[in-house]
mmCIF file with all atom_site columns, C-alpha atoms in Angstrom:
data_model
loop_
_atom_site.group_PDB
_atom_site.id
_atom_site.type_symbol
_atom_site.label_atom_id
_atom_site.label_alt_id
_atom_site.label_comp_id
_atom_site.label_asym_id
_atom_site.label_entity_id
_atom_site.label_seq_id
_atom_site.pdbx_PDB_ins_code
_atom_site.Cartn_x
_atom_site.Cartn_y
_atom_site.Cartn_z
_atom_site.occupancy
_atom_site.B_iso_or_equiv
_atom_site.pdbx_formal_charge
_atom_site.auth_seq_id
_atom_site.auth_comp_id
_atom_site.auth_asym_id
_atom_site.auth_atom_id
_atom_site.pdbx_PDB_model_num
ATOM 1   C CA . MET A 1 1   ? -0.123  -0.189 -0.445  1.00 58.00 ? 1   MET A CA 1
ATOM 2   C CA . ASN A 1 2   ? 1.359   3.408  -0.397  1.00 62.00 ? 2   ASN A CA 1
ATOM 3   C CA . ALA A 1 3   ? 1.616   5.104  2.496   1.00 65.00 ? 3   ALA A CA 1
ATOM 4   C CA . ASN A 1 4   ? 2.008   8.478  1.311   1.00 76.00 ? 4   ASN A CA 1
ATOM 5   C CA . ALA A 1 5   ? -1.759  8.511  -0.514  1.00 85.00 ? 5   ALA A CA 1
ATOM 6   C CA . PRO A 1 6   ? -4.240  9.609  1.608   1.00 92.00 ? 6   PRO A CA 1
ATOM 7   C CA . VAL A 1 7   ? -7.178  6.598  2.271   1.00 95.00 ? 7   VAL A CA 1
ATOM 8   C CA . LEU A 1 8   ? -10.030 6.133  -0.220  1.00 97.00 ? 8   LEU A CA 1
ATOM 9   C CA . VAL A 1 9   ? -13.295 5.957  1.507   1.00 98.00 ? 9   VAL A CA 1
ATOM 10  C CA . VAL A 1 10  ? -15.987 4.778  -0.637  1.00 98.00 ? 10  VAL A CA 1
ATOM 11  C CA . VAL A 1 11  ? -19.640 5.716  0.483   1.00 98.00 ? 11  VAL A CA 1
ATOM 12  C CA . ASP A 1 12  ? -21.788 3.342  0.214   1.00 97.00 ? 12  ASP A CA 1
ATOM 13  C CA . ALA A 1 13  ? -24.762 6.378  0.036   1.00 96.00 ? 13  ALA A CA 1
ATOM 14  C CA . ALA A 1 14  ? -27.854 4.212  -0.422  1.00 94.00 ? 14  ALA A CA 1
ATOM 15  C CA . ASN A 1 15  ? -27.104 1.833  2.138   1.00 95.00 ? 15  ASN A CA 1
ATOM 16  C CA . VAL A 1 16  ? -25.824 4.238  4.592   1.00 95.00 ? 16  VAL A CA 1
ATOM 17  C CA . VAL A 1 17  ? -28.989 6.702  3.923   1.00 93.00 ? 17  VAL A CA 1
ATOM 18  C CA . GLY A 1 18  ? -31.470 3.062  4.030   1.00 90.00 ? 18  GLY A CA 1
ATOM 19  C CA . SER A 1 19  ? -29.678 2.705  7.176   1.00 89.00 ? 19  SER A CA 1
ATOM 20  C CA . VAL A 1 20  ? -32.167 5.017  8.989   1.00 84.00 ? 20  VAL A CA 1
ATOM 21  C CA . PRO A 1 21  ? -35.300 5.295  9.164   1.00 82.00 ? 21  PRO A CA 1
ATOM 22  C CA . ASP A 1 22  ? -35.938 8.426  8.983   1.00 84.00 ? 22  ASP A CA 1
ATOM 23  C CA . GLY A 1 23  ? -37.953 9.013  6.475   1.00 84.00 ? 23  GLY A CA 1
ATOM 24  C CA . TRP A 1 24  ? -35.034 9.350  3.442   1.00 85.00 ? 24  TRP A CA 1
ATOM 25  C CA . TRP A 1 25  ? -36.796 6.874  0.588   1.00 81.00 ? 25  TRP A CA 1
ATOM 26  C CA . ARG A 1 26  ? -39.403 10.771 0.573   1.00 88.00 ? 26  ARG A CA 1
ATOM 27  C CA . ASP A 1 27  ? -36.378 12.677 -0.703  1.00 90.00 ? 27  ASP A CA 1
ATOM 28  C CA . ARG A 1 28  ? -34.028 10.570 -1.507  1.00 92.00 ? 28  ARG A CA 1
ATOM 29  C CA . ARG A 1 29  ? -31.622 13.202 -3.496  1.00 94.00 ? 29  ARG A CA 1
ATOM 30  C CA . GLY A 1 30  ? -32.198 15.555 -0.591  1.00 94.00 ? 30  GLY A CA 1
ATOM 31  C CA . ALA A 1 31  ? -30.854 12.390 1.987   1.00 94.00 ? 31  ALA A CA 1
ATOM 32  C CA . ALA A 1 32  ? -27.852 11.734 -0.098  1.00 96.00 ? 32  ALA A CA 1
ATOM 33  C CA . GLU A 1 33  ? -26.875 15.937 0.400   1.00 96.00 ? 33  GLU A CA 1
ATOM 34  C CA . ARG A 1 34  ? -27.381 15.814 3.794   1.00 95.00 ? 34  ARG A CA 1
ATOM 35  C CA . LEU A 1 35  ? -25.288 12.279 4.423   1.00 96.00 ? 35  LEU A CA 1
ATOM 36  C CA . ARG A 1 36  ? -23.120 14.611 1.985   1.00 97.00 ? 36  ARG A CA 1
ATOM 37  C CA . ASP A 1 37  ? -22.630 17.179 3.761   1.00 97.00 ? 37  ASP A CA 1
ATOM 38  C CA . ARG A 1 38  ? -21.928 15.749 6.709   1.00 95.00 ? 38  ARG A CA 1
ATOM 39  C CA . LEU A 1 39  ? -18.800 14.022 5.389   1.00 96.00 ? 39  LEU A CA 1
ATOM 40  C CA . ALA A 1 40  ? -17.599 16.900 4.327   1.00 96.00 ? 40  ALA A CA 1
ATOM 41  C CA . SER A 1 41  ? -18.092 18.924 7.839   1.00 94.00 ? 41  SER A CA 1
ATOM 42  C CA . LYS A 1 42  ? -16.787 15.950 10.279  1.00 93.00 ? 42  LYS A CA 1
ATOM 43  C CA . GLY A 1 43  ? -15.253 13.849 7.694   1.00 92.00 ? 43  GLY A CA 1
ATOM 44  C CA . VAL A 1 44  ? -14.709 10.428 8.276   1.00 93.00 ? 44  VAL A CA 1
ATOM 45  C CA . PRO A 1 45  ? -14.063 9.981  12.543  1.00 89.00 ? 45  PRO A CA 1
ATOM 46  C CA . ALA A 1 46  ? -12.299 5.496  11.530  1.00 85.00 ? 46  ALA A CA 1
ATOM 47  C CA . VAL A 1 47  ? -9.969  7.698  9.147   1.00 89.00 ? 47  VAL A CA 1
ATOM 48  C CA . PRO A 1 48  ? -7.880  10.377 11.251  1.00 84.00 ? 48  PRO A CA 1
ATOM 49  C CA . GLY A 1 49  ? -5.131  10.854 9.144   1.00 84.00 ? 49  GLY A CA 1
ATOM 50  C CA . PRO A 1 50  ? -5.514  12.614 5.674   1.00 89.00 ? 50  PRO A CA 1
ATOM 51  C CA . ALA A 1 51  ? -9.109  10.755 2.960   1.00 94.00 ? 51  ALA A CA 1
ATOM 52  C CA . GLU A 1 52  ? -10.413 11.994 0.304   1.00 96.00 ? 52  GLU A CA 1
ATOM 53  C CA . ILE A 1 53  ? -13.813 10.597 0.178   1.00 97.00 ? 53  ILE A CA 1
ATOM 54  C CA . VAL A 1 54  ? -15.954 9.692  -2.848  1.00 98.00 ? 54  VAL A CA 1
ATOM 55  C CA . LEU A 1 55  ? -20.298 9.359  -2.103  1.00 98.00 ? 55  LEU A CA 1
ATOM 56  C CA . VAL A 1 56  ? -21.369 6.852  -4.402  1.00 98.00 ? 56  VAL A CA 1
ATOM 57  C CA . VAL A 1 57  ? -24.884 7.988  -5.564  1.00 97.00 ? 57  VAL A CA 1
ATOM 58  C CA . GLU A 1 58  ? -27.072 6.027  -7.559  1.00 95.00 ? 58  GLU A CA 1
ATOM 59  C CA . GLY A 1 59  ? -31.385 5.378  -8.403  1.00 92.00 ? 59  GLY A CA 1
ATOM 60  C CA . ALA A 1 60  ? -33.006 9.008  -7.752  1.00 90.00 ? 60  ALA A CA 1
ATOM 61  C CA . ALA A 1 61  ? -30.106 10.376 -5.634  1.00 92.00 ? 61  ALA A CA 1
ATOM 62  C CA . ARG A 1 62  ? -28.007 10.694 -9.290  1.00 92.00 ? 62  ARG A CA 1
ATOM 63  C CA . GLY A 1 63  ? -26.716 14.623 -9.946  1.00 90.00 ? 63  GLY A CA 1
ATOM 64  C CA . VAL A 1 64  ? -26.252 15.605 -6.334  1.00 96.00 ? 64  VAL A CA 1
ATOM 65  C CA . GLU A 1 65  ? -23.423 17.720 -7.184  1.00 97.00 ? 65  GLU A CA 1
ATOM 66  C CA . SER A 1 66  ? -19.761 17.311 -5.289  1.00 98.00 ? 66  SER A CA 1
ATOM 67  C CA . VAL A 1 67  ? -19.263 19.813 -2.657  1.00 98.00 ? 67  VAL A CA 1
ATOM 68  C CA . PRO A 1 68  ? -15.547 20.147 -1.438  1.00 97.00 ? 68  PRO A CA 1
ATOM 69  C CA . GLY A 1 69  ? -13.730 17.576 0.888   1.00 96.00 ? 69  GLY A CA 1
ATOM 70  C CA . VAL A 1 70  ? -16.697 14.779 -0.619  1.00 97.00 ? 70  VAL A CA 1
ATOM 71  C CA . ARG A 1 71  ? -16.051 13.668 -4.478  1.00 98.00 ? 71  ARG A CA 1
ATOM 72  C CA . VAL A 1 72  ? -19.226 12.501 -5.451  1.00 98.00 ? 72  VAL A CA 1
ATOM 73  C CA . SER A 1 73  ? -20.151 10.305 -8.232  1.00 97.00 ? 73  SER A CA 1
ATOM 74  C CA . SER A 1 74  ? -23.477 8.761  -10.197 1.00 96.00 ? 74  SER A CA 1
ATOM 75  C CA . ALA A 1 75  ? -23.302 5.422  -10.350 1.00 96.00 ? 75  ALA A CA 1
ATOM 76  C CA . PRO A 1 76  ? -24.738 4.689  -14.031 1.00 94.00 ? 76  PRO A CA 1
ATOM 77  C CA . GLY A 1 77  ? -26.495 1.649  -13.309 1.00 91.00 ? 77  GLY A CA 1
ATOM 78  C CA . GLU A 1 78  ? -26.350 -1.066 -9.845  1.00 93.00 ? 78  GLU A CA 1
ATOM 79  C CA . GLY A 1 79  ? -24.047 1.785  -6.689  1.00 93.00 ? 79  GLY A CA 1
ATOM 80  C CA . ASP A 1 80  ? -22.779 -1.236 -5.615  1.00 96.00 ? 80  ASP A CA 1
ATOM 81  C CA . ASP A 1 81  ? -21.093 -2.380 -8.886  1.00 97.00 ? 81  ASP A CA 1
ATOM 82  C CA . HIS A 1 82  ? -19.857 1.273  -9.406  1.00 97.00 ? 82  HIS A CA 1
ATOM 83  C CA . ILE A 1 83  ? -18.296 0.986  -5.454  1.00 98.00 ? 83  ILE A CA 1
ATOM 84  C CA . VAL A 1 84  ? -15.956 -2.055 -7.369  1.00 98.00 ? 84  VAL A CA 1
ATOM 85  C CA . GLU A 1 85  ? -15.170 0.255  -10.025 1.00 97.00 ? 85  GLU A CA 1
ATOM 86  C CA . VAL A 1 86  ? -14.016 2.517  -7.959  1.00 98.00 ? 86  VAL A CA 1
ATOM 87  C CA . VAL A 1 87  ? -12.405 0.711  -5.672  1.00 98.00 ? 87  VAL A CA 1
ATOM 88  C CA . ALA A 1 88  ? -10.550 -1.557 -8.197  1.00 97.00 ? 88  ALA A CA 1
ATOM 89  C CA . SER A 1 89  ? -9.014  1.286  -9.686  1.00 96.00 ? 89  SER A CA 1
ATOM 90  C CA . ALA A 1 90  ? -7.562  3.063  -6.951  1.00 96.00 ? 90  ALA A CA 1
ATOM 91  C CA . GLY A 1 91  ? -4.332  1.178  -6.839  1.00 91.00 ? 91  GLY A CA 1
ATOM 92  C CA . ASP A 1 92  ? -1.705  0.207  -4.213  1.00 91.00 ? 92  ASP A CA 1
ATOM 93  C CA . ARG A 1 93  ? -3.507  3.323  -1.687  1.00 92.00 ? 93  ARG A CA 1
ATOM 94  C CA . SER A 1 94  ? -5.749  2.045  1.144   1.00 95.00 ? 94  SER A CA 1
ATOM 95  C CA . VAL A 1 95  ? -9.414  2.078  0.465   1.00 97.00 ? 95  VAL A CA 1
ATOM 96  C CA . LEU A 1 96  ? -12.253 1.617  3.276   1.00 97.00 ? 96  LEU A CA 1
ATOM 97  C CA . VAL A 1 97  ? -15.404 0.716  1.798   1.00 98.00 ? 97  VAL A CA 1
ATOM 98  C CA . ILE A 1 98  ? -18.423 2.045  3.824   1.00 98.00 ? 98  ILE A CA 1
ATOM 99  C CA . THR A 1 99  ? -21.507 0.248  4.137   1.00 97.00 ? 99  THR A CA 1
ATOM 100 C CA . ALA A 1 100 ? -23.902 -3.246 5.670   1.00 92.00 ? 100 ALA A CA 1
ATOM 101 C CA . ASP A 1 101 ? -24.119 -4.551 1.874   1.00 95.00 ? 101 ASP A CA 1
ATOM 102 C CA . ARG A 1 102 ? -22.789 -8.107 3.116   1.00 96.00 ? 102 ARG A CA 1
ATOM 103 C CA . GLU A 1 103 ? -22.155 -9.034 -0.876  1.00 97.00 ? 103 GLU A CA 1
ATOM 104 C CA . LEU A 1 104 ? -20.498 -5.882 -1.377  1.00 97.00 ? 104 LEU A CA 1
ATOM 105 C CA . ARG A 1 105 ? -18.419 -5.810 1.564   1.00 97.00 ? 105 ARG A CA 1
ATOM 106 C CA . ARG A 1 106 ? -17.724 -9.749 0.313   1.00 98.00 ? 106 ARG A CA 1
ATOM 107 C CA . ARG A 1 107 ? -16.856 -8.404 -2.949  1.00 98.00 ? 107 ARG A CA 1
ATOM 108 C CA . VAL A 1 108 ? -14.110 -4.362 -2.209  1.00 98.00 ? 108 VAL A CA 1
ATOM 109 C CA . GLY A 1 109 ? -12.780 -7.797 0.627   1.00 97.00 ? 109 GLY A CA 1
ATOM 110 C CA . GLU A 1 110 ? -12.247 -9.315 -2.166  1.00 97.00 ? 110 GLU A CA 1
ATOM 111 C CA . LEU A 1 111 ? -9.981  -6.392 -3.764  1.00 97.00 ? 111 LEU A CA 1
ATOM 112 C CA . GLY A 1 112 ? -8.690  -5.524 -0.492  1.00 96.00 ? 112 GLY A CA 1
ATOM 113 C CA . ALA A 1 113 ? -10.735 -2.675 0.439   1.00 97.00 ? 113 ALA A CA 1
ATOM 114 C CA . GLU A 1 114 ? -11.269 -2.666 4.453   1.00 96.00 ? 114 GLU A CA 1
ATOM 115 C CA . VAL A 1 115 ? -14.919 -1.529 5.669   1.00 97.00 ? 115 VAL A CA 1
ATOM 116 C CA . ALA A 1 116 ? -16.761 -0.098 7.910   1.00 96.00 ? 116 ALA A CA 1
ATOM 117 C CA . GLY A 1 117 ? -21.096 0.198  8.767   1.00 95.00 ? 117 GLY A CA 1
ATOM 118 C CA . PRO A 1 118 ? -22.754 3.140  8.518   1.00 95.00 ? 118 PRO A CA 1
ATOM 119 C CA . ARG A 1 119 ? -22.143 3.655  12.300  1.00 92.00 ? 119 ARG A CA 1
ATOM 120 C CA . SER A 1 120 ? -19.446 4.569  11.078  1.00 93.00 ? 120 SER A CA 1
ATOM 121 C CA . VAL A 1 121 ? -20.616 7.577  9.629   1.00 91.00 ? 121 VAL A CA 1
ATOM 122 C CA . ARG A 1 122 ? -23.640 8.446  10.797  1.00 77.00 ? 122 ARG A CA 1
ATOM 123 C CA . PRO A 1 123 ? -24.956 10.378 13.893  1.00 66.00 ? 123 PRO A CA 1
#
């Protein structure tokens, strides 16, 4: 792993947003924007050093804009497949994927990524 590169943190927006039944389904885009803004202001507590945060959105949340500190990547199809592509393209960087999806955890784990659950970024 490249110790000089910031950790790449890939956040499964749909899974993290969906982990708390707070009415997110009424406004999926707004829920993704609130998550993005929380990540931009608070970062990822599990990563004490520098991190590059990528928030992967899909479906109704596509089109959410990036902000300083968080790059938003809209999945052209399935969000999980797009997350796997982002992880696979990370090269020799350390990668942390935030999701509770078991199958996605397995897939990115096979690529060498670490995984944390939604509570690592949700209040």
